Amino acid sequence: KEYFLDTKTLLVVEIVVMAVLEAARLEGFKKTGECGVLGSFPFDPLGMKSEEMKVKEVKNGRLAMLAFLGFCSQAAVTGMGPIEGLKAHIADPFHNNIYTSKVGNEFLLAVIVASAWPMYIAGKNAISGGEDEEFRPIPW
């Protein structure tokens, strides 16, 4: 498809525009310590800014990253995207799932370990009398 600008010209225009916008954003951040848009620092047009909303936004971002990791893992294992994988699973759920894929055994082992780990920790605490040891990231 042809556009009114060729790709190189469009790329140069995009770089210049984004550089100007990012420079303005950085200056506003230096002045207020908060993110904003085009002279509105902090950017909160609906008045929803609160500590609770900050926590919710961080949790939402973490969930989105985990979902994207799942999409990437599925594509690496099955060679299908999320919609294709869902269609295949709905068509035949007993033969199109994580357990029947080429990493099914590894996933099953990970589920077993993740399920048993809390019991191991509880048992260890019960045997030691509930005394908290000093946290040592390297056990020796």
GROMACS .gro file of C-alpha atoms in nm:
model
  140
    1LYS     CA    1   0.000   0.000   0.000
    2GLU     CA    2   0.131   0.344  -0.086
    3TYR     CA    3   0.130   0.631   0.161
    4PHE     CA    4   0.189   1.001   0.103
    5LEU     CA    5   0.536   0.968   0.263
    6ASP     CA    6   0.796   0.704   0.191
    7THR     CA    7   0.917   0.489   0.481
    8LYS     CA    8   1.245   0.674   0.542
    9THR     CA    9   1.077   1.016   0.557
   10LEU     CA   10   0.806   0.881   0.787
   11LEU     CA   11   1.071   0.732   1.016
   12VAL     CA   12   1.260   1.064   1.038
   13VAL     CA   13   0.937   1.255   1.115
   14GLU     CA   14   0.843   1.000   1.380
   15ILE     CA   15   1.184   1.019   1.548
   16VAL     CA   16   1.175   1.400   1.560
   17VAL     CA   17   0.819   1.416   1.695
   18MET     CA   18   0.884   1.149   1.960
   19ALA     CA   19   1.210   1.319   2.065
   20VAL     CA   20   1.028   1.650   2.121
   21LEU     CA   21   0.746   1.483   2.317
   22GLU     CA   22   0.988   1.280   2.530
   23ALA     CA   23   1.199   1.588   2.604
   24ALA     CA   24   0.886   1.774   2.722
   25ARG     CA   25   0.785   1.475   2.935
   26LEU     CA   26   1.131   1.454   3.090
   27GLU     CA   27   1.132   1.825   3.177
   28GLY     CA   28   0.792   1.793   3.343
   29PHE     CA   29   0.911   1.489   3.536
   30LYS     CA   30   1.218   1.677   3.659
   31LYS     CA   31   0.997   1.962   3.787
   32THR     CA   32   0.720   1.760   3.953
   33GLY     CA   33   0.860   1.409   3.999
   34GLU     CA   34   0.551   1.263   3.833
   35CYS     CA   35   0.462   1.161   3.479
   36GLY     CA   36   0.236   1.371   3.264
   37VAL     CA   37   0.136   1.470   2.915
   38LEU     CA   38   0.189   1.800   2.731
   39GLY     CA   39   0.225   2.028   3.031
   40SER     CA   40  -0.025   1.847   3.252
   41PHE     CA   41   0.178   1.710   3.543
   42PRO     CA   42   0.063   1.483   3.700
   43PHE     CA   43  -0.169   1.354   3.429
   44ASP     CA   44  -0.494   1.271   3.607
   45PRO     CA   45  -0.792   1.397   3.403
   46LEU     CA   46  -1.049   1.189   3.594
   47GLY     CA   47  -0.918   1.263   3.944
   48MET     CA   48  -0.854   0.896   4.022
   49LYS     CA   49  -0.503   0.931   4.164
   50SER     CA   50  -0.460   0.751   4.497
   51GLU     CA   51  -0.222   0.507   4.659
   52GLU     CA   52  -0.477   0.228   4.608
   53MET     CA   53  -0.493   0.300   4.235
   54LYS     CA   54  -0.113   0.299   4.212
   55VAL     CA   55  -0.108  -0.051   4.363
   56LYS     CA   56  -0.384  -0.166   4.129
   57GLU     CA   57  -0.196  -0.028   3.829
   58VAL     CA   58   0.122  -0.211   3.927
   59LYS     CA   59  -0.068  -0.537   3.981
   60ASN     CA   60  -0.242  -0.496   3.645
   61GLY     CA   61   0.093  -0.440   3.475
   62ARG     CA   62   0.240  -0.750   3.639
   63LEU     CA   63  -0.059  -0.959   3.532
   64ALA     CA   64  -0.024  -0.828   3.175
   65MET     CA   65   0.345  -0.923   3.170
   66LEU     CA   66   0.261  -1.272   3.297
   67ALA     CA   67  -0.006  -1.309   3.027
   68PHE     CA   68   0.241  -1.200   2.760
   69LEU     CA   69   0.491  -1.454   2.892
   70GLY     CA   70   0.220  -1.717   2.854
   71PHE     CA   71   0.153  -1.609   2.494
   72CYS     CA   72   0.525  -1.625   2.413
   73SER     CA   73   0.566  -1.964   2.580
   74GLN     CA   74   0.267  -2.104   2.394
   75ALA     CA   75   0.402  -1.978   2.064
   76ALA     CA   76   0.746  -2.127   2.138
   77VAL     CA   77   0.601  -2.467   2.234
   78THR     CA   78   0.315  -2.508   1.986
   79GLY     CA   79   0.399  -2.262   1.710
   80MET     CA   80   0.049  -2.115   1.741
   81GLY     CA   81  -0.070  -1.780   1.865
   82PRO     CA   82  -0.321  -1.739   2.150
   83ILE     CA   83  -0.633  -1.739   1.930
   84GLU     CA   84  -0.519  -2.036   1.723
   85GLY     CA   85  -0.430  -2.226   2.041
   86LEU     CA   86  -0.770  -2.149   2.195
   87LYS     CA   87  -0.950  -2.270   1.882
   88ALA     CA   88  -0.745  -2.591   1.879
   89HIS     CA   89  -0.812  -2.648   2.250
   90ILE     CA   90  -1.187  -2.591   2.212
   91ALA     CA   91  -1.196  -2.830   1.916
   92ASP     CA   92  -1.015  -3.109   2.106
   93PRO     CA   93  -0.944  -3.024   2.472
   94PHE     CA   94  -0.808  -3.368   2.563
   95HIS     CA   95  -0.532  -3.360   2.301
   96ASN     CA   96  -0.453  -2.986   2.283
   97ASN     CA   97  -0.335  -2.875   2.625
   98ILE     CA   98  -0.012  -2.813   2.816
   99TYR     CA   99   0.012  -3.173   2.939
  100THR     CA  100   0.003  -3.320   2.588
  101SER     CA  101   0.256  -3.072   2.444
  102LYS     CA  102   0.627  -3.136   2.409
  103VAL     CA  103   0.688  -2.975   2.752
  104GLY     CA  104   0.406  -3.162   2.928
  105ASN     CA  105   0.631  -3.367   3.156
  106GLU     CA  106   0.834  -3.065   3.264
  107PHE     CA  107   0.516  -2.869   3.337
  108LEU     CA  108   0.373  -3.158   3.540
  109LEU     CA  109   0.693  -3.173   3.746
  110ALA     CA  110   0.678  -2.796   3.805
  111VAL     CA  111   0.316  -2.822   3.923
  112ILE     CA  112   0.405  -3.102   4.163
  113VAL     CA  113   0.701  -2.910   4.308
  114ALA     CA  114   0.498  -2.589   4.339
  115SER     CA  115   0.223  -2.783   4.518
  116ALA     CA  116   0.458  -2.963   4.756
  117TRP     CA  117   0.682  -2.666   4.844
  118PRO     CA  118   0.440  -2.503   5.096
  119MET     CA  119   0.401  -2.839   5.273
  120TYR     CA  120   0.779  -2.870   5.292
  121ILE     CA  121   0.811  -2.522   5.446
  122ALA     CA  122   0.531  -2.591   5.697
  123GLY     CA  123   0.690  -2.923   5.794
  124LYS     CA  124   1.032  -2.766   5.833
  125ASN     CA  125   0.888  -2.492   6.056
  126ALA     CA  126   0.700  -2.750   6.266
  127ILE     CA  127   1.013  -2.961   6.316
  128SER     CA  128   1.231  -2.664   6.408
  129GLY     CA  129   0.979  -2.550   6.669
  130GLY     CA  130   0.874  -2.245   6.472
  131GLU     CA  131   1.197  -2.057   6.539
  132ASP     CA  132   1.274  -1.816   6.262
  133GLU     CA  133   1.621  -1.845   6.123
  134GLU     CA  134   1.811  -1.556   5.976
  135PHE     CA  135   1.740  -1.530   5.605
  136ARG     CA  136   2.040  -1.643   5.404
  137PRO     CA  137   2.003  -1.625   5.026
  138ILE     CA  138   2.310  -1.849   4.992
  139PRO     CA  139   2.267  -2.144   5.230
  140TRP     CA  140   2.634  -2.193   5.322
   0.00000   0.00000   0.00000
